[in-house]
Coordinates of C-alpha atoms (C1' of nucleotides) in Angstrom, one line a residue:
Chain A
X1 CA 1.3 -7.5 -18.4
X2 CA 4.8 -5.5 -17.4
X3 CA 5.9 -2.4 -17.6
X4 CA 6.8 -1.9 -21.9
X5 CA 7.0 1.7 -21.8
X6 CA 10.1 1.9 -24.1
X7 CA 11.2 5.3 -25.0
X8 CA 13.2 8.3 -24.1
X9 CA 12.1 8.9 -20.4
X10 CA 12.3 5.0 -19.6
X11 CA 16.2 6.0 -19.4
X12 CA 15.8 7.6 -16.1
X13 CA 13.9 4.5 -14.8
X14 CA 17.7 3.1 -14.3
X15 CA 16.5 3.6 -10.8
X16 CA 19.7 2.7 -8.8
X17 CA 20.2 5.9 -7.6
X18 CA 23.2 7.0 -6.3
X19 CA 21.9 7.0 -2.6
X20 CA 22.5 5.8 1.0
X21 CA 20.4 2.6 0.1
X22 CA 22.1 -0.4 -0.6
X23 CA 20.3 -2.0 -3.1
X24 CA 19.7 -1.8 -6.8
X25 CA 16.5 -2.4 -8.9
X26 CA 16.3 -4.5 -11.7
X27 CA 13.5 -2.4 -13.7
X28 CA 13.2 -3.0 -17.7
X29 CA 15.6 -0.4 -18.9
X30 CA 15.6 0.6 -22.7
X31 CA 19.8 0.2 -23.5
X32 CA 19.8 3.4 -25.6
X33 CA 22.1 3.1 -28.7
X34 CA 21.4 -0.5 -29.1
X35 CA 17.8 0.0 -30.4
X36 CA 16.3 3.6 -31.2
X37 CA 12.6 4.3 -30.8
X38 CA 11.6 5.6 -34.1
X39 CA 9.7 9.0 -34.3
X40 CA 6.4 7.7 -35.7
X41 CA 6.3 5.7 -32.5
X42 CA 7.5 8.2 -29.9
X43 CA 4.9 10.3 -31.1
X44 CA 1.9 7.9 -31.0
X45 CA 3.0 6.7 -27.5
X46 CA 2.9 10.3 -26.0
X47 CA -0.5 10.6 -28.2
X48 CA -2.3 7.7 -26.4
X49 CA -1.0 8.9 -23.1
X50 CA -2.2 11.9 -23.3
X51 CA -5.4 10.5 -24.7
X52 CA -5.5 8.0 -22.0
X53 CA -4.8 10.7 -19.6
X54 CA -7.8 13.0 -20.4
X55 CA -10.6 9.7 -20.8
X56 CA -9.4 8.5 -17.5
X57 CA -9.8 11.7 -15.8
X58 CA -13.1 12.6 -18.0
X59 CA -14.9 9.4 -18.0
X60 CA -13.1 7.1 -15.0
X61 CA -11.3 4.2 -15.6
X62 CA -13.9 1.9 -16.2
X63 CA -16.1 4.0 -18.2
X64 CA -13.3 4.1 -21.0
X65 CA -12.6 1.4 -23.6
X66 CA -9.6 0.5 -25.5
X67 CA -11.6 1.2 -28.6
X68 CA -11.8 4.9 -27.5
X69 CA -8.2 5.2 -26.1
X70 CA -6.9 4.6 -29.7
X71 CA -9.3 6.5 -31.6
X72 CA -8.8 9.7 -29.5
X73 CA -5.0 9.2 -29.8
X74 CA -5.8 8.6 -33.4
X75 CA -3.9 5.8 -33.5
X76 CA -4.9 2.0 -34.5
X77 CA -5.5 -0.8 -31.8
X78 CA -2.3 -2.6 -32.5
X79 CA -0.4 0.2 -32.1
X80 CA -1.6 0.8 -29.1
X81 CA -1.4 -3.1 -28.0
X82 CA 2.2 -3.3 -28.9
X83 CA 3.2 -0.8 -26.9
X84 CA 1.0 -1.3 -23.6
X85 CA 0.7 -4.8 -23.3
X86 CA -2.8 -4.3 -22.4
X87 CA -5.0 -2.2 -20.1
X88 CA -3.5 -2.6 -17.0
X89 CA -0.1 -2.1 -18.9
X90 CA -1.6 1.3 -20.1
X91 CA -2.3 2.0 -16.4
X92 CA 1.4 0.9 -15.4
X93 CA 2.7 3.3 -17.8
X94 CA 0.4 6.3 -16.8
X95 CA 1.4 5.5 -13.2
X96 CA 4.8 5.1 -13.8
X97 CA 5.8 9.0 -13.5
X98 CA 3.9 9.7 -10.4
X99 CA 5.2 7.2 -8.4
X100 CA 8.6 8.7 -9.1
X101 CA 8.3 11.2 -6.3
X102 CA 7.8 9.1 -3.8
X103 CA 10.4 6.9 -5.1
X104 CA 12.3 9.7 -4.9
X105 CA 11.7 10.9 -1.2
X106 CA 11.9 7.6 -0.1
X107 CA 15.6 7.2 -1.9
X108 CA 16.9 10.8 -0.8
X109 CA 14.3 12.7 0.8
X110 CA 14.2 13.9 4.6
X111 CA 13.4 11.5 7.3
X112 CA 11.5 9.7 8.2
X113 CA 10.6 8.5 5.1
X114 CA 14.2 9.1 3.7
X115 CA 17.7 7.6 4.6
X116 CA 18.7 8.4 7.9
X117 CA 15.9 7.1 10.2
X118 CA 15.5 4.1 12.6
X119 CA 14.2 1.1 9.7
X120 CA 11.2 0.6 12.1
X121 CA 10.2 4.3 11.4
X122 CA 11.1 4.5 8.1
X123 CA 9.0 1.1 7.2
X124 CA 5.9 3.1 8.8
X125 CA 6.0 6.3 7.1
X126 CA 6.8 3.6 3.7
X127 CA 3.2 2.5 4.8
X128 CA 1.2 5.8 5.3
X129 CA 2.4 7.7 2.2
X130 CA 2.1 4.6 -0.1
X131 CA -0.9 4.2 1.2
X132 CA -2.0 7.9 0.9
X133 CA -0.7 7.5 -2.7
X134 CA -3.1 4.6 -3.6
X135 CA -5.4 6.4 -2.6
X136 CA -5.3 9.3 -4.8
X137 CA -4.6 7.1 -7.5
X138 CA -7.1 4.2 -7.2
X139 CA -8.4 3.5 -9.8
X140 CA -5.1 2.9 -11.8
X141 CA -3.4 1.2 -9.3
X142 CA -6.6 -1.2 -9.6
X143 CA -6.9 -1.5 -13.1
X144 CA -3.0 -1.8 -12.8
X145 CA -3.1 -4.6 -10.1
X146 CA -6.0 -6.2 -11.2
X147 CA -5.6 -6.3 -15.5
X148 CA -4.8 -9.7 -15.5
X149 CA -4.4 -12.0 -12.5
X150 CA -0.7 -11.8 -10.8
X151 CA -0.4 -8.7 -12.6
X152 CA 0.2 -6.8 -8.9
X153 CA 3.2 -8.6 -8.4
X154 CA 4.8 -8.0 -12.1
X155 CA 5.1 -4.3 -12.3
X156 CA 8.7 -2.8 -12.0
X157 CA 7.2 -0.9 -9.3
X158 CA 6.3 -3.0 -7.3
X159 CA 9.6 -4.8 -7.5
X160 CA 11.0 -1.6 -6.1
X161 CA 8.5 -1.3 -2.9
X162 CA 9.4 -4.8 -2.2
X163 CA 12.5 -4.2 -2.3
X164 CA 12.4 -1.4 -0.4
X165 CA 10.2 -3.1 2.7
X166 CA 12.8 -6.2 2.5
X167 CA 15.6 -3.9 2.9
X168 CA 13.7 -2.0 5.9
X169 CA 13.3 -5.2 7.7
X170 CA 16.5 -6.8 7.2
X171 CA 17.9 -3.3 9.1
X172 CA 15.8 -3.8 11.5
X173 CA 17.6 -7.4 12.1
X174 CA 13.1 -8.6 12.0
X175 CA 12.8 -12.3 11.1
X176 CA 11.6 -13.5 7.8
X177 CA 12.0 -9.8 6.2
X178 CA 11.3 -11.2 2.8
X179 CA 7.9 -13.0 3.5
X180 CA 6.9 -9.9 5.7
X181 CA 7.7 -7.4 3.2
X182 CA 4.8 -9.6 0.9
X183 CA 2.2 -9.7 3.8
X184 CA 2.8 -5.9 4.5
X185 CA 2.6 -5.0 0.3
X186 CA -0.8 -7.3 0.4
X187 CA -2.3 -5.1 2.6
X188 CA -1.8 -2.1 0.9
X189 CA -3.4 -3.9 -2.2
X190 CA -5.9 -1.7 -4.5
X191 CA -8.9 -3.9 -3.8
X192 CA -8.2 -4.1 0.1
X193 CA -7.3 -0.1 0.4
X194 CA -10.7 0.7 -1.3
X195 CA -12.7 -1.8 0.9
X196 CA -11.2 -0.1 3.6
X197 CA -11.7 2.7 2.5
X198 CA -15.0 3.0 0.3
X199 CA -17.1 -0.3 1.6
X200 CA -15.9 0.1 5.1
X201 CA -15.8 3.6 5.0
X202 CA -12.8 3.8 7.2
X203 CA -11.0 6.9 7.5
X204 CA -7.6 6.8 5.5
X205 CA -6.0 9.0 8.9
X206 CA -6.7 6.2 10.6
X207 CA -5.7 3.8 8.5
X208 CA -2.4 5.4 7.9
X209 CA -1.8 4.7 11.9
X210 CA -3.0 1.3 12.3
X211 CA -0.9 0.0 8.9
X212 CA 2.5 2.2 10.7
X213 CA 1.4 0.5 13.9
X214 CA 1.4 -3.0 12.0
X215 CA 4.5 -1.8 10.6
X216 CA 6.2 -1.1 13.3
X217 CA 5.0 -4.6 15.0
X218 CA 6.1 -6.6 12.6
X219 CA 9.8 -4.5 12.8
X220 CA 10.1 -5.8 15.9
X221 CA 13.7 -8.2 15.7
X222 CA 12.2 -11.1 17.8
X223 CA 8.6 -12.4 18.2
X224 CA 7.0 -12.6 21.9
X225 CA 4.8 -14.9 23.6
X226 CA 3.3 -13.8 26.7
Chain B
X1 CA -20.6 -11.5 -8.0
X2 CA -21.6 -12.7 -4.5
X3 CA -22.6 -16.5 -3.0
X4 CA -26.5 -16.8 -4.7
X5 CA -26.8 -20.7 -4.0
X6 CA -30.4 -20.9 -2.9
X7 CA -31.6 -24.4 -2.5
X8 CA -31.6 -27.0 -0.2
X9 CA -28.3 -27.4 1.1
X10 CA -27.5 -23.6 1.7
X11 CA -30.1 -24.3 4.4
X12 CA -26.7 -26.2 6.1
X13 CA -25.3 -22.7 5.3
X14 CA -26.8 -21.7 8.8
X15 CA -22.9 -21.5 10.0
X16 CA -23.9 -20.7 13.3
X17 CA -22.9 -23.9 15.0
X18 CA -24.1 -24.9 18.4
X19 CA -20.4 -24.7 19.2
X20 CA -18.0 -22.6 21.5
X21 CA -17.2 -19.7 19.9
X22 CA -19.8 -17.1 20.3
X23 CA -20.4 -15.8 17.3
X24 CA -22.8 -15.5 14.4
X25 CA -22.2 -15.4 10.5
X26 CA -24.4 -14.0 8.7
X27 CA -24.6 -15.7 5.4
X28 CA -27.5 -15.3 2.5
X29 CA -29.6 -18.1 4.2
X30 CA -32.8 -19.4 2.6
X31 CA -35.9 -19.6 4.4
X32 CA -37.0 -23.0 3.6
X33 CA -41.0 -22.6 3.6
X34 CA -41.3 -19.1 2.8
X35 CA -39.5 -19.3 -0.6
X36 CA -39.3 -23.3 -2.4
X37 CA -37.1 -23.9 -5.3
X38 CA -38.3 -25.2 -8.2
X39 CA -37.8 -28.8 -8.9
X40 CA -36.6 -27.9 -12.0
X41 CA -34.2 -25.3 -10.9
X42 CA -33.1 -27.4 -8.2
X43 CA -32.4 -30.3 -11.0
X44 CA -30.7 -27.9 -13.1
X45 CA -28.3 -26.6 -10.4
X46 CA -27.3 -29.7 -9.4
X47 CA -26.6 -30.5 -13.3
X48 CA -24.8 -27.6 -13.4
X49 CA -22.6 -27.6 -10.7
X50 CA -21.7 -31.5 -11.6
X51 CA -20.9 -30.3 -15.3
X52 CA -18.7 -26.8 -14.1
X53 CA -16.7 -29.3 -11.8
X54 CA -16.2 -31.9 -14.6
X55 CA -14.6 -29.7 -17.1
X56 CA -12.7 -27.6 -14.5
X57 CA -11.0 -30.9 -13.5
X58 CA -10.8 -31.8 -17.4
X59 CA -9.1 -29.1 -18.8
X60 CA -8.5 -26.4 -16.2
X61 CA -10.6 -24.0 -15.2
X62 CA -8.9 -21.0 -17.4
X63 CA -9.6 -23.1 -20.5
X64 CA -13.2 -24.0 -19.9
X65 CA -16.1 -21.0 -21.4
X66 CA -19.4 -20.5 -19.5
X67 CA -21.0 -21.7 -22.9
X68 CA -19.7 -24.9 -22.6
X69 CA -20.6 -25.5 -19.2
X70 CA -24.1 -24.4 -19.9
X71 CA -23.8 -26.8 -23.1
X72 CA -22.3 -29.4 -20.9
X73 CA -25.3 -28.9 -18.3
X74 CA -27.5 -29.0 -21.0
X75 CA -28.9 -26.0 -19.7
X76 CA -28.8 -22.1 -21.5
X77 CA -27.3 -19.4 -20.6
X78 CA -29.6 -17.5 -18.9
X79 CA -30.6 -20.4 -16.7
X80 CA -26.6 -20.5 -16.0
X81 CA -26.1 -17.0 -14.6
X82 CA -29.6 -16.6 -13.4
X83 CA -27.5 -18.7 -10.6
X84 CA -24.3 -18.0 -10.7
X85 CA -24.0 -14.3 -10.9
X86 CA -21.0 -14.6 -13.0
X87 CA -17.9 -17.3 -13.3
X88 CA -16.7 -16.3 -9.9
X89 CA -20.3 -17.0 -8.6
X90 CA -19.7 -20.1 -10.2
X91 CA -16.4 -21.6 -8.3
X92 CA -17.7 -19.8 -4.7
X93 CA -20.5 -22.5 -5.2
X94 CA -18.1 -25.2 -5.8
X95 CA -15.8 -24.4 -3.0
X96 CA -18.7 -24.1 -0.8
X97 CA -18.7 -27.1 -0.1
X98 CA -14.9 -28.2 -0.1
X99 CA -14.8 -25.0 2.4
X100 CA -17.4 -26.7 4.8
X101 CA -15.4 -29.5 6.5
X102 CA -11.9 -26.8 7.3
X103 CA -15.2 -24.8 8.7
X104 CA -16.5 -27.7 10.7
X105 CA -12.9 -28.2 12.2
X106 CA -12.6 -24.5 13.2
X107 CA -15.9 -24.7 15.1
X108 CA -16.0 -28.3 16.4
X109 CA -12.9 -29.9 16.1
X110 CA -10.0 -30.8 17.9
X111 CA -7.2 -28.1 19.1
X112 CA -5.2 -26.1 18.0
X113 CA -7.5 -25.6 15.3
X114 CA -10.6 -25.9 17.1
X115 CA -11.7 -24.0 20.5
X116 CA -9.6 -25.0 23.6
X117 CA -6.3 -23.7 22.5
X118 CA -5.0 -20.2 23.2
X119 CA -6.3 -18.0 20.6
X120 CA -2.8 -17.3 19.4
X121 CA -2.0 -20.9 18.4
X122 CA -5.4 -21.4 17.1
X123 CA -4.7 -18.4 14.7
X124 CA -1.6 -19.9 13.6
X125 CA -3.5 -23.5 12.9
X126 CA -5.7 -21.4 11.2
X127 CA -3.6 -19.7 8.9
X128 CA -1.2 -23.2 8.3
X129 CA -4.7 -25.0 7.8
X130 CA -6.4 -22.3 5.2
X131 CA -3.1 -21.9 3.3
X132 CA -3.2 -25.5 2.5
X133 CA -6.9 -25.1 1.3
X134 CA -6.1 -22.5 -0.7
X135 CA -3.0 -24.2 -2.5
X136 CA -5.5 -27.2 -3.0
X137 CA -8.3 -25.5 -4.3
X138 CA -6.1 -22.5 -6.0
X139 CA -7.5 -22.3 -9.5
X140 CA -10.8 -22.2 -7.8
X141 CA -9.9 -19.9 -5.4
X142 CA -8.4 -17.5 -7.7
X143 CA -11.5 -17.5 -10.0
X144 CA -13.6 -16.3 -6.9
X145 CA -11.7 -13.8 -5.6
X146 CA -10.7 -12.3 -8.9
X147 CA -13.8 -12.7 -11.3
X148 CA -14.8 -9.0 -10.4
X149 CA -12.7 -6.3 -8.1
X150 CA -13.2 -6.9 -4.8
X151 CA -15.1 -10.0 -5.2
X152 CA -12.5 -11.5 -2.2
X153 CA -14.1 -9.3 0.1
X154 CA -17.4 -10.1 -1.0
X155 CA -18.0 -13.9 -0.5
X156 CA -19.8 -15.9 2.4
X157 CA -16.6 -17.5 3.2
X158 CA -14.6 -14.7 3.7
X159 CA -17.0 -13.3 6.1
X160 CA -16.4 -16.2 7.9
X161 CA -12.7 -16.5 7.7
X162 CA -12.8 -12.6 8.8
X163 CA -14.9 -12.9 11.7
X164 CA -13.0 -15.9 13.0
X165 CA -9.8 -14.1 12.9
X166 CA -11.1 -11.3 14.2
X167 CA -12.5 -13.5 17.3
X168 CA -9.4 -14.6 17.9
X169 CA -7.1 -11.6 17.7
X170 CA -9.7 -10.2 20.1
X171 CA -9.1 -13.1 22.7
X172 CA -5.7 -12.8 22.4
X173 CA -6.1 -9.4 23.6
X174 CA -4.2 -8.0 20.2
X175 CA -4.5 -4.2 19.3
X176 CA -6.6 -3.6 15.8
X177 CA -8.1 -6.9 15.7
X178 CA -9.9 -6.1 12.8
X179 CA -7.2 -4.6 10.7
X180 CA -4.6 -7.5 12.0
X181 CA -7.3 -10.0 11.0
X182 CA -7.5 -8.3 7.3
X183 CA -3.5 -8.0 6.9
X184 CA -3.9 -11.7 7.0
X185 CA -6.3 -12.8 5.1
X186 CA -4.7 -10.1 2.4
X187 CA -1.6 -12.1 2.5
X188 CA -3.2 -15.4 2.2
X189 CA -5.1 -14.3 -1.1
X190 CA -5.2 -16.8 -3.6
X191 CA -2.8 -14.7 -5.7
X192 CA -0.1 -13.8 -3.3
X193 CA -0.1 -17.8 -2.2
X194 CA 0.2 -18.8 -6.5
X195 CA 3.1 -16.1 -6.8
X196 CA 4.9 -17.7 -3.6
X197 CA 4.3 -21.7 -4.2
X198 CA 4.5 -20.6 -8.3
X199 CA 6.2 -17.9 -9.3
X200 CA 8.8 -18.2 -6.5
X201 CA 8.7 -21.9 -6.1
X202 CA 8.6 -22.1 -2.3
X203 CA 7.9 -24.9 -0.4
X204 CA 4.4 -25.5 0.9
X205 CA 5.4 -26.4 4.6
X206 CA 8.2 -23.4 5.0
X207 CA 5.4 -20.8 4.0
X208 CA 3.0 -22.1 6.0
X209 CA 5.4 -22.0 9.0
X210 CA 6.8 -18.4 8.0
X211 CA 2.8 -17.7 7.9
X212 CA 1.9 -18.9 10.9
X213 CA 4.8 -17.4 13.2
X214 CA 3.8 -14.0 11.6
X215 CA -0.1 -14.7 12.9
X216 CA 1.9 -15.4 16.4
X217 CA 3.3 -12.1 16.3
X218 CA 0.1 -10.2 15.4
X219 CA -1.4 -12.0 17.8
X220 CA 1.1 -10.4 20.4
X221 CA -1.3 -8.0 22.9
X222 CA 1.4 -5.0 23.1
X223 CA 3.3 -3.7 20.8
X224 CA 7.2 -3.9 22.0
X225 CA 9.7 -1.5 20.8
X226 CA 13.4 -2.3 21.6
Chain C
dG1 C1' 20.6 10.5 -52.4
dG2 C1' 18.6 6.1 -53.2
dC3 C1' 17.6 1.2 -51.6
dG4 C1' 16.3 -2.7 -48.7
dC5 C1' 14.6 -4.2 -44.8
dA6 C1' 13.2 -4.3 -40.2
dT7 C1' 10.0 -1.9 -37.6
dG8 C1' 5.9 0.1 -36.8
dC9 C1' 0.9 0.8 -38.2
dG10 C1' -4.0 0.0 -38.2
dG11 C1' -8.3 -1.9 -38.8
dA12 C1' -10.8 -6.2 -39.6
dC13 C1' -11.5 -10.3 -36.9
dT14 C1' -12.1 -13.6 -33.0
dA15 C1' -13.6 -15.1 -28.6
dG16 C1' -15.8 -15.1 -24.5
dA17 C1' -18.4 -12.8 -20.7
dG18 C1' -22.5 -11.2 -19.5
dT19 C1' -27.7 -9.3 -20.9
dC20 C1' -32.4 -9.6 -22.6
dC21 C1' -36.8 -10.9 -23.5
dG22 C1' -40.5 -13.8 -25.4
dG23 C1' -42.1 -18.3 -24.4
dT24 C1' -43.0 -22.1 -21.0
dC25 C1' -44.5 -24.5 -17.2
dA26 C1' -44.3 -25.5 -12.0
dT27 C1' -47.0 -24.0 -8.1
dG28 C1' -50.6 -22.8 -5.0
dG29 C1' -55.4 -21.2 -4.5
dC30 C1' -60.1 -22.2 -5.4
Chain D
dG1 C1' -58.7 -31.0 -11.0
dC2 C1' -58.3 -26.3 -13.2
dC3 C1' -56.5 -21.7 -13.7
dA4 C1' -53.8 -17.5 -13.0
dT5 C1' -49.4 -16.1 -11.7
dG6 C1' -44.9 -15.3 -11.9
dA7 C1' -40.6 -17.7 -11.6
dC8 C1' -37.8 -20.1 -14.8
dC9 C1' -35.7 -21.2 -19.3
dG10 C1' -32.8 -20.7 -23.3
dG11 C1' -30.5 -18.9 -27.1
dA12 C1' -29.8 -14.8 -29.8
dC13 C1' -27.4 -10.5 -29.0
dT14 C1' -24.1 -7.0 -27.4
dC15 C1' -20.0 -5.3 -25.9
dT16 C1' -15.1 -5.1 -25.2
dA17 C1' -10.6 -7.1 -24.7
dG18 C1' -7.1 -8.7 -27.3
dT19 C1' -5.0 -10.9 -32.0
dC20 C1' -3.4 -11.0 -36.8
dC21 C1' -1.4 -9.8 -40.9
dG22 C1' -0.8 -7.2 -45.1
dC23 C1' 0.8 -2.4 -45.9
dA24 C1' 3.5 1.8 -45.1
dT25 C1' 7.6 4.0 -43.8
dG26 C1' 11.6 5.6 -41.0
dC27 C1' 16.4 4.3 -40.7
dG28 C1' 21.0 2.7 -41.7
dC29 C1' 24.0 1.5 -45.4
dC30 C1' 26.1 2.0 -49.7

DNA sequence: GGCGCATGCGGACTAGAGTCCGGTCATGGC
DNA sequence: GCCATGACCGGACTCTAGTCCGCATGCGCC
């Protein structure tokens, strides 16, 4: 269901960078020292993620089955069950160390997606790149989002763009941040982005634009009636 | 996948209400005359639909099998999803109907739901009013939209919930209509509204008038920086 | 270096969604 | 009223996600 990717690397998912924002993630972190992964099972978990890696890209997402994840990795099915909670979880885990760059531009990188720009502005160009980065990788962040129902909501990554767009708001002093934050993070959705993008056949450009423009509305500190 | 509920009453499905707001649904419609429905299919998919919203109200909708409502039905299988493309097919029939009189009050009612009211206000009814469907109808709702990706996007009813917003955001002279009306209806999926009443326990009334100020400011026709 | 045990392993098993196809029987034309 | 047609019926079948439990083994302790 979660995030379960135990192991070495999960050590740098402490992801309370020392940085200019304020806030602090609570992501599953793996307390080293208190329990070790054993070697048997750090190998067969970078065996079914590389396995799961060259299916995906081979066959698509869809067109691969547990079954076939596990035999490549040459591994049994509850092996791999007990470490990725279950597809989607597999798909968490795969996306986990790509969305660490933009995790990482957003927490130091230049502006405007980095510290140092107006909240409005930074919220926006939150929007366009995570949108530009569902994109590329649609078809996990689907099977990611869409595994098991609520699963969207669970990952630790998505704790950390929530967090992220409630902090944005709150600087920009825009009512309701929290609830706003949600409504912007639904939009940017798997299933909506590839309606958008692949039934509607909208241009992703333009979508970037319109989302910032949302964005930027829904900034605004106090709501206007005509 | 989709609404497939030929028979009789879809012929009620003809949204297009002699009403005030000018425009047009279109919805899978059956041409009564040119195709007939079977008396026995018709009996069957009566049976069916009575013995789906038996045991969904029994025992939850997670913990009821397509075999058993067939059983229940007295009906196999095949006959089953012959209708129902698949479990999601299933509950879009059942809300069909629950969906029709929320409908009825958009077109035909009373303000600020219904025409008369500034299409801002009506927006905001409209959200308060469809977020209160949803959390009645939730298990339901979250079976439709989630049986198959992008099954949300698919349905009669959203078509109709779309094109309403859309008709609105228009009137009130709001930039992107059509992506304004989407952000909304993203952030009133039946999953987002289970993780805020659920997961986050909060209170009916306060999210629906969070919701409904937000439709207020989307509804705004400029865009106001500070 | 050896021992005991917690941890991990893996494949057989279950369950439920959705498919298929041979048989049946309304329906509309004559 | 009878017949040809094709829509409809139903249950056996497939396919895949996810579970379970006895066995193996890495690890810390003596």
């Amino acid at each position: 269901m979660a995030t379960d990717v135990t192991g070495p690397e999960s050590v740098s998912s402490t992801r309370s960078v020392g940085c200019t924002t304020p806030y602090r993630v609570d992501l599953p972190v793996l307390h080293v020292g208190v329990v070790r992964e054993r070697a048997d099972a750090a190998r067969n978990r970078l065996r079914v993620l590389a396995a799961a890696e060259r299916l995906f890209a081979e066959r698509g997402v869809e067109g691969v089955t547990m079954d076939e994840v596990a035999a490549t990795a040459g591994v049994g099915k509850g092996t791999l069950y007990r470490r990725f909670v279950d597809k989607g979880g597999l798909a968490v885990a795969l996306l986990d160390e790509r969305e660490r760059d933009l995790q990482q531009r957003i927490l130091t990188g230049p502006p405007p997606l980095g510290p140092g720009a107006d909240p409005a502005d930074r919220l926006a160009a939150f929007v366009a790149d995570y949108l530009s980065f569902v994109d590329r990788q649609l078809d996990l962040v689907l099977l990611s989002e869409t595994a098991t129902p609520g699963a969207r909501l669970r990952t630790g990554a998505h704790a950390f763009w929530r967090q992220h767009c409630r902090y944005l708001l709150r600087e920009a002093r825009a009512p309701q941040p929290d609830l706003r934050a949600d409504l912007l993070l639904a939009s940017l959705a798997a299933d909506q982005v590839r309606h958008w993008l692949h039934d509607e056949h909208r241009n992703l450009d333009d979508l970037a634009v319109g989302l910032s423009a949302i964005a930027l509305v829904l900034a605004q500190p106090h709501p206007r009636r005509t």
